C-alpha positions as MATLAB code, in Angstrom:
seq = 'LLSLALLLVLTLDLYTIQLSVIAVFLATLYPFMKRYTNLPQVVLGAAFSWGMIMAFGQAYGSIPVVAWLLFSANLLWTVAYDTMYAMVDRDDDLNIGVKSTAILFGRHDKRIIALLQITSLALLYSVGEILAFGWPYHLSLVISAGFFSYQQMLIAERDRTKCFQAFINNHYVGLVIFFGIFIEHI';
ca = [
      30.153   28.625  -19.391;
      31.136   25.514  -17.477;
      34.425   27.160  -16.509;
      32.601   30.249  -15.253;
      30.145   28.075  -13.335;
      33.055   26.180  -11.768;
      34.727   29.435  -10.719;
      31.490   30.578   -9.099;
      30.927   27.271   -7.328;
      34.473   27.306   -5.968;
      33.578   30.454   -3.990;
      31.028   28.421   -2.015;
      31.447   26.109    0.965;
      32.436   22.448    0.604;
      28.894   21.178    1.204;
      27.533   23.251   -1.676;
      30.444   22.257   -3.915;
      29.537   18.625   -3.242;
      25.898   19.385   -4.105;
      27.041   20.972   -7.355;
      28.303   17.593   -8.567;
      24.672   16.497   -8.803;
      23.867   19.660  -10.779;
      26.617   18.881  -13.282;
      25.382   15.299  -13.558;
      21.792   16.397  -14.225;
      22.832   19.052  -16.756;
      25.035   16.552  -18.581;
      22.396   13.824  -18.523;
      19.448   15.868  -19.798;
      20.360   16.209  -23.516;
      20.496   12.419  -23.869;
      17.235   11.638  -22.087;
      14.980   12.057  -25.141;
      16.734    9.034  -26.621;
      16.361    6.716  -23.640;
      13.293    7.644  -21.611;
       9.844    9.128  -22.028;
      10.557   11.314  -18.996;
      13.218   13.794  -20.167;
      11.086   16.592  -18.713;
      11.611   15.124  -15.229;
      15.389   15.293  -15.650;
      15.037   18.847  -16.976;
      12.898   19.761  -13.960;
      15.455   18.285  -11.576;
      18.276   20.148  -13.335;
      16.362   23.454  -13.252;
      15.407   22.950   -9.604;
      18.683   21.731   -8.151;
      19.967   25.286   -7.762;
      17.391   25.751   -4.991;
      18.864   22.848   -3.083;
      22.347   24.292   -3.513;
      21.191   27.733   -2.359;
      19.635   26.328    0.806;
      22.708   24.176    1.385;
      24.933   27.239    1.157;
      22.680   29.419    3.304;
      21.840   26.901    6.037;
      24.422   24.130    5.813;
      21.584   21.636    5.400;
      18.508   21.097    3.274;
      15.310   21.969    5.187;
      11.904   20.539    4.295;
      10.844   23.819    2.692;
      13.711   23.466    0.199;
      12.494   20.017   -0.847;
       8.949   21.349   -1.189;
      10.174   24.160   -3.439;
      12.317   21.713   -5.408;
       9.341   19.404   -5.901;
       6.961   22.232   -6.849;
       9.406   23.578   -9.412;
      10.172   20.132  -10.803;
       6.470   19.355  -11.301;
       5.792   22.775  -12.787;
       8.706   22.284  -15.206;
       7.327   18.902  -16.282;
       3.926   20.556  -16.853;
       5.155   23.444  -18.974;
       7.751   21.445  -20.864;
       5.092   18.854  -21.678;
       3.096   21.696  -23.261;
       6.188   22.507  -25.291;
       6.596   18.824  -26.204;
       2.973   18.787  -27.401;
       4.083   21.220  -30.120;
       6.596   18.686  -31.449;
       4.741   15.461  -30.621;
       4.033   14.403  -34.223;
       7.585   15.187  -35.354;
       9.044   13.419  -32.305;
       6.993   10.303  -33.042;
       8.297   10.285  -36.623;
      11.963   10.542  -35.603;
      11.768    8.382  -32.479;
      12.378   11.077  -29.864;
      10.679   10.456  -26.510;
       8.794   12.864  -24.248;
       6.113   13.122  -21.601;
       3.723   14.423  -24.277;
       4.069   11.057  -26.004;
       4.000    9.077  -22.764;
       0.900   10.838  -21.439;
      -0.884   10.458  -24.782;
      -4.571   11.356  -24.660;
      -4.276   11.998  -20.904;
      -1.757   14.811  -21.421;
      -4.098   17.669  -20.498;
      -5.323   15.972  -17.319;
      -1.810   15.068  -16.205;
      -0.596   18.619  -16.881;
      -3.510   19.923  -14.779;
      -2.634   17.499  -11.984;
       1.010   18.615  -12.095;
      -0.045   22.265  -11.983;
      -2.423   21.724   -9.067;
       0.182   19.740   -7.161;
       2.766   22.476   -7.759;
       0.380   25.047   -6.326;
      -0.397   22.806   -3.341;
       3.299   22.412   -2.601;
       3.831   26.169   -2.931;
       0.872   26.743   -0.615;
       2.558   24.441    1.923;
       5.737   26.489    1.635;
       3.738   29.635    2.336;
       2.155   28.060    5.388;
       5.482   26.838    6.776;
       7.090   30.250    6.253;
       3.976   32.099    7.525;
       3.633   34.105    4.318;
       0.671   36.445    4.161;
      -1.884   37.502    1.602;
       0.522   38.814   -1.090;
       2.070   35.378   -1.516;
      -1.270   33.587   -1.393;
      -2.690   36.040   -3.926;
       0.235   35.192   -6.219;
      -0.797   31.537   -6.046;
      -4.413   32.413   -6.881;
      -3.261   34.476   -9.872;
      -0.998   31.602  -10.914;
      -3.979   29.256  -10.748;
      -5.727   31.636  -13.122;
      -2.791   31.449  -15.529;
      -2.834   27.657  -15.272;
      -6.565   27.669  -16.102;
      -5.873   29.851  -19.123;
      -3.135   27.455  -20.219;
      -5.569   24.564  -19.972;
      -7.928   26.427  -22.299;
      -5.073   27.009  -24.732;
      -4.046   23.336  -24.869;
      -7.644   22.030  -25.017;
      -7.532   21.254  -28.747;
      -3.805   20.385  -28.773;
      -3.227   23.015  -31.451;
       0.552   23.467  -31.864;
       0.447   27.260  -31.851;
      -1.768   27.413  -28.766;
       0.317   24.789  -26.935;
       3.359   26.963  -27.574;
       1.451   30.010  -26.287;
       0.584   28.033  -23.133;
       4.245   27.126  -22.690;
       5.312   30.768  -23.072;
       2.573   31.938  -20.682;
       4.415   30.226  -17.835;
       6.839   33.103  -17.531;
       3.924   35.073  -16.062;
       3.448   32.363  -13.447;
       7.085   32.638  -12.402;
       6.903   36.439  -12.363;
       3.758   36.528  -10.225;
       5.145   34.043   -7.693;
       8.434   35.957   -7.595;
       6.561   39.152   -6.734;
       4.529   37.313   -4.096;
       7.727   36.157   -2.408;
       9.485   39.502   -2.914;
       6.662   41.428   -1.263;
       6.807   39.052    1.719;
      10.473   40.034    2.201;
      10.296   43.823    1.914;
];
């Protein structure tokens, strides 16, 4: 897979190839983060989001503010949903000494996840304002807020099964926002 990724990256301009070095660093670093920091979800979010920076770099030859807003929104959203996933394994992780944001946030986990979700939506709203997106995009954010509210209800008791359901529910958030952006471009 790394060889295929390298072949794909080599078809891009030099600026984007240079940006890809950071992507490789983040992807290599992530698997070790649960051993050394309580914030492995932040590294995961950066790794998942860095492709946006590369795409803007390739398309524009620079990284506009909107790219950093999208990067930040996606990073925070990733930390939120992966913390829900980490809540599933929290007890096991504590027993074996693995670190996570679910452990770091402790009894404040639900509030911090909500704050991350709200901040992600605020950043995405800012993107919509900068790009002059209309009602379809804004409706996608409202629907996403509804999904986030549902996820908060699921994680309320910290039940493992429901935390996992909340984690899985995030694919609907991504789908709805995708359609909001897609409709703005047709």
